[in-house]
mmCIF file of C-alpha atoms in Angstrom:
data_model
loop_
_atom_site.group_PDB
_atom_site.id
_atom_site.type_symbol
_atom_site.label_atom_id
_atom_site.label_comp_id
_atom_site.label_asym_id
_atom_site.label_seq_id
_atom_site.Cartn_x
_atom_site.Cartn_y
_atom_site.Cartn_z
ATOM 1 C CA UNK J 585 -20.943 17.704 -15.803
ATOM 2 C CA UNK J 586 -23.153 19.236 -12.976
ATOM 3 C CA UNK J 587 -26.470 18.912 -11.845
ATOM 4 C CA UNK J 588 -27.599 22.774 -13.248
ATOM 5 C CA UNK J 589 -26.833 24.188 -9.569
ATOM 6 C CA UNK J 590 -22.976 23.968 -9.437
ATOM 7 C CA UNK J 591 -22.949 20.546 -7.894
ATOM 8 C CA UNK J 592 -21.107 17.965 -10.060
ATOM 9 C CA UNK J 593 -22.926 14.765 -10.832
ATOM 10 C CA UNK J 594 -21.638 11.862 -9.186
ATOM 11 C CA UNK J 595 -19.749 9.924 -11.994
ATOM 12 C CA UNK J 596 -21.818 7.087 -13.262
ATOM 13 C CA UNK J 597 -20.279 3.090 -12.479
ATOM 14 C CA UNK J 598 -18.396 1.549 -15.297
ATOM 15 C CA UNK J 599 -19.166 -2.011 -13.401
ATOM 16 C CA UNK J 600 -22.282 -2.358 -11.123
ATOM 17 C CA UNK J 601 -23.565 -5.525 -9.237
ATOM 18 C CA UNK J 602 -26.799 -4.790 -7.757
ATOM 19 C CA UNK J 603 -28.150 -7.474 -5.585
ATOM 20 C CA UNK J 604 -26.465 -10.507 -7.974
ATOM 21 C CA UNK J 605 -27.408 -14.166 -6.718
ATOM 22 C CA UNK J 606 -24.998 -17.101 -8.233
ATOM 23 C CA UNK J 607 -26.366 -20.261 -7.002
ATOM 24 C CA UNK J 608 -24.395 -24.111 -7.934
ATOM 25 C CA UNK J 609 -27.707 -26.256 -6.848
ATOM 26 C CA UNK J 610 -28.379 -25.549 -3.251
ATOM 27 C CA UNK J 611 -25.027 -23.855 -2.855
ATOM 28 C CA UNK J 612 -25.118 -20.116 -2.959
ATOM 29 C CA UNK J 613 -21.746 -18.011 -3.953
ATOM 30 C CA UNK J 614 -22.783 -14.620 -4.358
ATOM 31 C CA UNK J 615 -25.666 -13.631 -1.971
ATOM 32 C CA UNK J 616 -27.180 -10.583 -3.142
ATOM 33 C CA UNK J 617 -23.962 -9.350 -3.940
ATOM 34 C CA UNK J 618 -23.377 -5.241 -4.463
ATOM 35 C CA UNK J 619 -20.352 -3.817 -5.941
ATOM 36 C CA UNK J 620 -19.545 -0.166 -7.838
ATOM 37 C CA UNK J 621 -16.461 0.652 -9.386
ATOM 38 C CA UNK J 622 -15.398 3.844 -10.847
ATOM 39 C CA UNK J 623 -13.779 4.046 -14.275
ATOM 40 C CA UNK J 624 -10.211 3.578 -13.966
ATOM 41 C CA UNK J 625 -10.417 2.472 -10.679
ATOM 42 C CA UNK J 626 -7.864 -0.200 -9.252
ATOM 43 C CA UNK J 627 -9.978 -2.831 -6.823
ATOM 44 C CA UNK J 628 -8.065 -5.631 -5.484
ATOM 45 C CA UNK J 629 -10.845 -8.678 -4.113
ATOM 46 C CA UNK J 630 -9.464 -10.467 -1.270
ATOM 47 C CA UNK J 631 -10.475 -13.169 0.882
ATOM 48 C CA UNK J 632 -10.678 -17.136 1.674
ATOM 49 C CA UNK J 633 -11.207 -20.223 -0.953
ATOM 50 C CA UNK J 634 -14.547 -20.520 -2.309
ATOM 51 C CA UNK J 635 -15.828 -16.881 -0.840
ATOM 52 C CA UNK J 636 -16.975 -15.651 -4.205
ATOM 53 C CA UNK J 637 -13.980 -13.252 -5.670
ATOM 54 C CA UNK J 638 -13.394 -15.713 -8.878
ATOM 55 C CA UNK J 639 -17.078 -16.330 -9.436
ATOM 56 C CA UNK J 640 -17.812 -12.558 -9.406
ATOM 57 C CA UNK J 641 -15.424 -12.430 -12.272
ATOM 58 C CA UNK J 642 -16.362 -14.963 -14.029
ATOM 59 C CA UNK J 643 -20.145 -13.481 -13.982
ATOM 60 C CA UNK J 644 -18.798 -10.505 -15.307
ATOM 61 C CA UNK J 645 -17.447 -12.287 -18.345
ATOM 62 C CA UNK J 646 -20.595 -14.385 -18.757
ATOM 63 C CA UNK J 647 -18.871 -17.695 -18.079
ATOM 64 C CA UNK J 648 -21.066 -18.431 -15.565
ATOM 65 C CA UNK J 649 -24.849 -17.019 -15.054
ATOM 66 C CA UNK J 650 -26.437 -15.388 -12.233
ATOM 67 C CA UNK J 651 -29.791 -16.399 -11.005
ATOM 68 C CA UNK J 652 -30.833 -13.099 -9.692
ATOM 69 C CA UNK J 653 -30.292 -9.618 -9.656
ATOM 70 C CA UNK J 654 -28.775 -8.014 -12.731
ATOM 71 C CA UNK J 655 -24.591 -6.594 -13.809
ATOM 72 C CA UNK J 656 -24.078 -3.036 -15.738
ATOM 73 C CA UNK J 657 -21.147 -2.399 -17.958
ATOM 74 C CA UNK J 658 -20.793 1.207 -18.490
ATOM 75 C CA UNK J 659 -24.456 1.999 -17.661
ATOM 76 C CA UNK J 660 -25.538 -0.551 -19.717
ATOM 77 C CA UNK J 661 -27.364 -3.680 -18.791
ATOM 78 C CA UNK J 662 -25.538 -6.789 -19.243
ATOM 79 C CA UNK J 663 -26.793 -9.623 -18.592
ATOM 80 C CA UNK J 664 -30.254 -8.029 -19.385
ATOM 81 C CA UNK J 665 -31.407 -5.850 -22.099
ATOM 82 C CA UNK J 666 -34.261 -3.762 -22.932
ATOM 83 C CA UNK J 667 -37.206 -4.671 -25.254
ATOM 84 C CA UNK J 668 -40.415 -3.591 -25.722
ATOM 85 C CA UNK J 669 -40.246 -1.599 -22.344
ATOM 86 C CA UNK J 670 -39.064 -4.300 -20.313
ATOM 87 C CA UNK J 671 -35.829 -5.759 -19.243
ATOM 88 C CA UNK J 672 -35.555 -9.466 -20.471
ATOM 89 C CA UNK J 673 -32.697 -12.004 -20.148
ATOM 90 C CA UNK J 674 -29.232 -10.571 -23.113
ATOM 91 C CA UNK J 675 -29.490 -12.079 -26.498
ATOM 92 C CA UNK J 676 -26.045 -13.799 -27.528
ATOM 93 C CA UNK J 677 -25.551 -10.711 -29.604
ATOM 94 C CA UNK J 678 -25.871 -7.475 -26.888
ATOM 95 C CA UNK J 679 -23.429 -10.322 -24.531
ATOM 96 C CA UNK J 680 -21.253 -10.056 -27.296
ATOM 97 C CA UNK J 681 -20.861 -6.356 -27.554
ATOM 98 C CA UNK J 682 -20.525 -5.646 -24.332
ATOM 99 C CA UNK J 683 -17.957 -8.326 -23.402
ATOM 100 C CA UNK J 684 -15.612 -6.801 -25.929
ATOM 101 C CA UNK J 685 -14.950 -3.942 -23.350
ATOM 102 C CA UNK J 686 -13.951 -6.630 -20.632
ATOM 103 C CA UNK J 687 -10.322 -8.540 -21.075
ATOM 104 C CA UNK J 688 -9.537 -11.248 -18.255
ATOM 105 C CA UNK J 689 -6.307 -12.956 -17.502
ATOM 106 C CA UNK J 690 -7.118 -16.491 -15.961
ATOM 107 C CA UNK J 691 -4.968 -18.535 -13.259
ATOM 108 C CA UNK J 692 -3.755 -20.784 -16.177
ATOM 109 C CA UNK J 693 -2.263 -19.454 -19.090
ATOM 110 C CA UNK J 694 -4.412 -20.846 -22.151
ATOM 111 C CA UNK J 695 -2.715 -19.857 -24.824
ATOM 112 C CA UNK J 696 -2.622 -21.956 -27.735
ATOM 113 C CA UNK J 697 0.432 -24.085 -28.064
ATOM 114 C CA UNK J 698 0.806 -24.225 -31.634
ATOM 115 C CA UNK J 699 1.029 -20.578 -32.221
ATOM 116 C CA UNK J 700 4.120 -18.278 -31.295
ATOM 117 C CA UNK J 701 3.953 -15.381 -28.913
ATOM 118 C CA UNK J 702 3.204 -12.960 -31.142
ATOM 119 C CA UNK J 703 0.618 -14.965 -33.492
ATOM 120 C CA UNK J 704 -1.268 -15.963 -30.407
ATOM 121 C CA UNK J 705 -1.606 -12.115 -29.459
ATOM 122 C CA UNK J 706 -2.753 -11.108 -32.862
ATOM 123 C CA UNK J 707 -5.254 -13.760 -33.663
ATOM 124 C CA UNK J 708 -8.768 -12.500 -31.350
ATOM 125 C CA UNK J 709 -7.618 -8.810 -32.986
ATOM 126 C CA UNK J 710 -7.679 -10.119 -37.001
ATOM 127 C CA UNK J 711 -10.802 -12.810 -36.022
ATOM 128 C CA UNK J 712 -12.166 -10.798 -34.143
ATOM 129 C CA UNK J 713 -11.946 -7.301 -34.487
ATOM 130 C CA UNK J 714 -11.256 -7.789 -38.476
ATOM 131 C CA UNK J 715 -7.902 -6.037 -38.109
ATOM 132 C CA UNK J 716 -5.335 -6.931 -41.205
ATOM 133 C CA UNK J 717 -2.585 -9.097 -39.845
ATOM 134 C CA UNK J 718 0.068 -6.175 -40.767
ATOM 135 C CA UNK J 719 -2.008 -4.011 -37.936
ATOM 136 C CA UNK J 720 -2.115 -7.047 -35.580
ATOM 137 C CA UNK J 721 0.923 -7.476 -35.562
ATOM 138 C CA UNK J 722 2.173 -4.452 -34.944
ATOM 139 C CA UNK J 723 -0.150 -3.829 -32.079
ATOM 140 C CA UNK J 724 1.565 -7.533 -30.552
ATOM 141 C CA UNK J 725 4.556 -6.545 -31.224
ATOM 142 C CA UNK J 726 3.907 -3.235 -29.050
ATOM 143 C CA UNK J 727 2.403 -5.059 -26.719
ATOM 144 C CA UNK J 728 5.452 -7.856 -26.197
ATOM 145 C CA UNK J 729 7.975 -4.943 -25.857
ATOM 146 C CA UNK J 730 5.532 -3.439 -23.273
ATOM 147 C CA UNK J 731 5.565 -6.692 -21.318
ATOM 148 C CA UNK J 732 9.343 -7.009 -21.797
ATOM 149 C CA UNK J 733 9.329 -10.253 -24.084
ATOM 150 C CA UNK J 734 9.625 -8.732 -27.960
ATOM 151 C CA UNK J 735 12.407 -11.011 -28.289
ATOM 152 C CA UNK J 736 10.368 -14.189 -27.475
ATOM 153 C CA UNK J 737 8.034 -13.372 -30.052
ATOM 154 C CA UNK J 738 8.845 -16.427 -32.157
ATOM 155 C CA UNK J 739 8.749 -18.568 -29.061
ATOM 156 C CA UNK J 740 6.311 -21.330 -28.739
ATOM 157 C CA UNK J 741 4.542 -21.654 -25.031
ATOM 158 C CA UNK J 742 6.434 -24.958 -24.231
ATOM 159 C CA UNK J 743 9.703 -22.907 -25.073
ATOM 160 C CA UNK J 744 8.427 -19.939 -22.493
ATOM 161 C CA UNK J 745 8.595 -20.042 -18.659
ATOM 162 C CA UNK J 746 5.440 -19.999 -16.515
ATOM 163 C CA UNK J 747 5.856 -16.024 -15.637
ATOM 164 C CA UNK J 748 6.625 -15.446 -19.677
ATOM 165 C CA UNK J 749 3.676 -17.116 -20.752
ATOM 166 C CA UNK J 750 0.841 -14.983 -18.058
ATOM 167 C CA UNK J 751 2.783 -11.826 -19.419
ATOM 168 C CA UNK J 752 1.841 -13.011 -23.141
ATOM 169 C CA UNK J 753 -1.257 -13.712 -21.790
ATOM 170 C CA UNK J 754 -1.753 -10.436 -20.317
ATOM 171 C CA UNK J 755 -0.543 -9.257 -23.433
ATOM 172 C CA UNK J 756 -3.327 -10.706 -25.467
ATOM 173 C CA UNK J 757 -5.935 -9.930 -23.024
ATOM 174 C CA UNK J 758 -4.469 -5.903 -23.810
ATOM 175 C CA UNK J 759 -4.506 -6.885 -27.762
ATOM 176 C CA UNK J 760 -8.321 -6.380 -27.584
ATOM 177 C CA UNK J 761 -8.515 -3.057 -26.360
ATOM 178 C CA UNK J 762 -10.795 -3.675 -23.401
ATOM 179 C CA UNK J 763 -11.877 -0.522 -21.009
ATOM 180 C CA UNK J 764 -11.763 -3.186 -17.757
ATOM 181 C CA UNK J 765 -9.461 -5.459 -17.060
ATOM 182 C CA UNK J 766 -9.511 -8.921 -14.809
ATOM 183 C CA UNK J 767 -7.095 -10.377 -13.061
ATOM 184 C CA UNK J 768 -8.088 -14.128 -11.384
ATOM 185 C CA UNK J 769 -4.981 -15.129 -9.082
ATOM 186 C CA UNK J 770 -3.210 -14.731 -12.317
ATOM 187 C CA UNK J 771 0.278 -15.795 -10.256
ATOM 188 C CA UNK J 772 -0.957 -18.478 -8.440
ATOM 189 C CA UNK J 773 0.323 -21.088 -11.336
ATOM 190 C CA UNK J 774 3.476 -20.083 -11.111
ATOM 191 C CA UNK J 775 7.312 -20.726 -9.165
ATOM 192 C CA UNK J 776 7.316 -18.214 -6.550
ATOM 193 C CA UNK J 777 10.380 -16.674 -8.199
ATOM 194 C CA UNK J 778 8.518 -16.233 -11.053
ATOM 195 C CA UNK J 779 5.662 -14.490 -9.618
ATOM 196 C CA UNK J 780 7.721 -10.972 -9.327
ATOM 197 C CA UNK J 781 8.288 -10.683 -13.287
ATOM 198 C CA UNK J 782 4.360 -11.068 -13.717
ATOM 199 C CA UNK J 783 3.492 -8.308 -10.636
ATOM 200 C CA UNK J 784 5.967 -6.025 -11.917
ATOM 201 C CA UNK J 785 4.257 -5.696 -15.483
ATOM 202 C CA UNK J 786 1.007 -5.145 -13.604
ATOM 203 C CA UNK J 787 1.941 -2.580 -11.539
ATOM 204 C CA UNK J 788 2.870 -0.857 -14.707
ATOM 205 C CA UNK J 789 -0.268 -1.226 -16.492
ATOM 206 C CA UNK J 790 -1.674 -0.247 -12.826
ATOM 207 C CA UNK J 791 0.271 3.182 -12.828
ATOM 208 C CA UNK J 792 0.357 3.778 -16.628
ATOM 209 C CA UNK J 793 -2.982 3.109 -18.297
ATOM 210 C CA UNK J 794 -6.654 4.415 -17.432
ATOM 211 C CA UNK J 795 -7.915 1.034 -17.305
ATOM 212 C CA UNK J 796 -10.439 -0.469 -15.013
ATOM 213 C CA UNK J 797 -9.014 -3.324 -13.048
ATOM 214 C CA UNK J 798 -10.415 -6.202 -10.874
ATOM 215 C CA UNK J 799 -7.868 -8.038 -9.299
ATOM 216 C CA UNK J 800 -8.420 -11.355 -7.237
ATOM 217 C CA UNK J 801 -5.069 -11.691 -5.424
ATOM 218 C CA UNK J 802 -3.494 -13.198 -2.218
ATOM 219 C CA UNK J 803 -0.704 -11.466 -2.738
ATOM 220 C CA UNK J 804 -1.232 -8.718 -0.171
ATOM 221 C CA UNK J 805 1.529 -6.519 -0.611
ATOM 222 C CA UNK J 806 0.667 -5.968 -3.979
ATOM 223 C CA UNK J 807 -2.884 -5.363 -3.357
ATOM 224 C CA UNK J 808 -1.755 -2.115 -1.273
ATOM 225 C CA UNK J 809 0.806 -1.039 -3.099
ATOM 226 C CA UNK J 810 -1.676 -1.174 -6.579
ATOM 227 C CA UNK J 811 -5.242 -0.990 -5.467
ATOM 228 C CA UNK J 812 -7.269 1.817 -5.142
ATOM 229 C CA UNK J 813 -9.778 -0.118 -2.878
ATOM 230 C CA UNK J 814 -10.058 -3.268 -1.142
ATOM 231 C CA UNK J 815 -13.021 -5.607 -0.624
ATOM 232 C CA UNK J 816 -12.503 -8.738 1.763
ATOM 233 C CA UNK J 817 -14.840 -11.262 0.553
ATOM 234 C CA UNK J 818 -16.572 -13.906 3.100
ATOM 235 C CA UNK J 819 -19.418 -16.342 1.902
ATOM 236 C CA UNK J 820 -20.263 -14.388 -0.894
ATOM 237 C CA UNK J 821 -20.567 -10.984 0.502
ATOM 238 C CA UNK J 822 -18.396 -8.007 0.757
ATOM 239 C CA UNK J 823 -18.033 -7.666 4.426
ATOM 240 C CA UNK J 824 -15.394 -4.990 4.690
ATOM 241 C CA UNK J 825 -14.253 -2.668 2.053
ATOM 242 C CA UNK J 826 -11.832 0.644 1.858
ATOM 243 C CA UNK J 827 -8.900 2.070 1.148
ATOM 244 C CA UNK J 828 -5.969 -0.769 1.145
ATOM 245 C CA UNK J 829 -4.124 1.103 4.366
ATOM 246 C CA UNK J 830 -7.573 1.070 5.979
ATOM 247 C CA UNK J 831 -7.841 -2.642 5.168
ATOM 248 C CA UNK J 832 -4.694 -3.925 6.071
ATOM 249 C CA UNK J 833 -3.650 -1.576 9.079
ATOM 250 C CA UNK J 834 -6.884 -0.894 10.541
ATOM 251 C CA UNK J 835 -9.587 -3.506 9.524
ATOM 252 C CA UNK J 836 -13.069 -3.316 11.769
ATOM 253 C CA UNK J 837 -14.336 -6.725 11.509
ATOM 254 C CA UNK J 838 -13.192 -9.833 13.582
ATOM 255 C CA UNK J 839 -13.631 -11.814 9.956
ATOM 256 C CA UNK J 840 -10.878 -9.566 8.396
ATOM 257 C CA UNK J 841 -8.731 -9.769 10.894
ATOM 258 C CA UNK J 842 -8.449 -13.362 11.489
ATOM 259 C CA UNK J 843 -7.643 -13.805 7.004
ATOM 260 C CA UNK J 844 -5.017 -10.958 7.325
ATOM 261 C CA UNK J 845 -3.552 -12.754 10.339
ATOM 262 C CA UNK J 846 -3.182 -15.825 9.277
ATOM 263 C CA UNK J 847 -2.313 -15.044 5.169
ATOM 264 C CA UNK J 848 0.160 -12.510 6.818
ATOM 265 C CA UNK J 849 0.649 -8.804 6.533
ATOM 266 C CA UNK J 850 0.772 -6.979 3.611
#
């Protein structure tokens, strides 16, 4: 598309923050916070404890409100919508539309115990999406062989490893079809040997699908080999963001410098 004199338009934001405030009380976690990202961009958030990257996540899911500002999903308004000519806080029902588009993959695993691998990846797509259970479960059973565990499939979580269960997790996130993708420290639960297995399938998904990805990580090294961009969070702001050899091997502010340095190089 161009703007009628051979320039192309600049593509529009699949996720926009313009100016979000998240307040607990007194205590503010996103200050006026403003993030693009592209569709089928890869944007790893790093930074300290308690500097905003999880919140910002969970915002965009609608776990948690914002008291100010407003969040787009594919150049729609999310957590507001239009009526009568003005923008007024999203009904249940527009959240619910929109938040189909957005899968998320939390630090814990959550899956339900009773079910099997493969029943606990088709149940949002038959409850949800109203597909028959023959299509769900082909579409988990696609998705465990993609993740490497189709022969788990009748495995209960107890009977599953930390690192297996985030990969069925991830799995069932994927069942759902979303167009962006978060990822909230989705290793940190786990062994450190078991943290590999659970990288590896994302830097697949990472190099094989079009999907939009957040990704809240310490895990540096993965973060440049993966992400597209970098922000560095700090007291609810982005203070530094670019490209991850930029971030890593050349960062301008003293704030940067001093995480990298002591969370060690990617």
């Amino acid at each position: 598309m161009d703007r009628g004199n051979g320039e192309p338009c600049p593509e529009q934001p699949i996720v926009e923050f313009c100016e979000v405030v998240k307040r607990y009380g007194s205590l503010v976690v996103l200050d006026r916070l403003n993030l693009s990202v592209r569709k089928g961009e890869k944007v790893a958030l790093i930074g300290p404890s308690g500097s905003g990257k999880t919140t910002l996540l969970r915002t965009l899911m609608t776990l948690e409100p914002i008291q100010g500002g407003y969040i787009k999903v594919d150049g729609e308004p999310f957590t507001h919508q239009m009526d009568n000519g003005l923008l007024v806080p999203a009904s249940e029902t527009h959240l619910r539309a929109i938040r189909g588009s957005i899968g998320m993959v939390f630090q814990q695993f959550n899956l339900f115990p009773h079910m099997t691998a493969v029943h606990n990846i088709m149940e949002a797509p038959v409850h949800v999406l109203g597909l028959s259970v023959g299509e769900a479960r082909e579409r988990a059973m696609m998705l465990l062989k993609r993740v490497g565990l189709d022969e788990k499939k009748d495995h209960y979580p107890s009977q599953l490893s930390g690192g297996q269960q985030q990969r069925v997790a991830i799995a069932r996130a994927l069942a759902m079809k979303p167009k962006i993708m978060l990822f909230d420290e989705v290793t940190s639960a786990l062994d450190p040997e078991l943290v590999y297995e659970v990288l590896q399938v994302m830097r697949k998904l990472s190099a094989e699908d079009d999907l939009t990805m957040l990704i809240v990580t310490h895990q540096m090294q993965f973060a440049e080999e993966v992400a597209d961009r970098v922000c560095f969070f700090h007291a609810g702001h982005i203070l530094e963001e670019g490209h991850p050899s930029a971030i890593f091997n050349d960062p301008k502010h003293e704030r940067t410098k001093s995480f990298l340095k002591v969370i060690g190089p990617a």
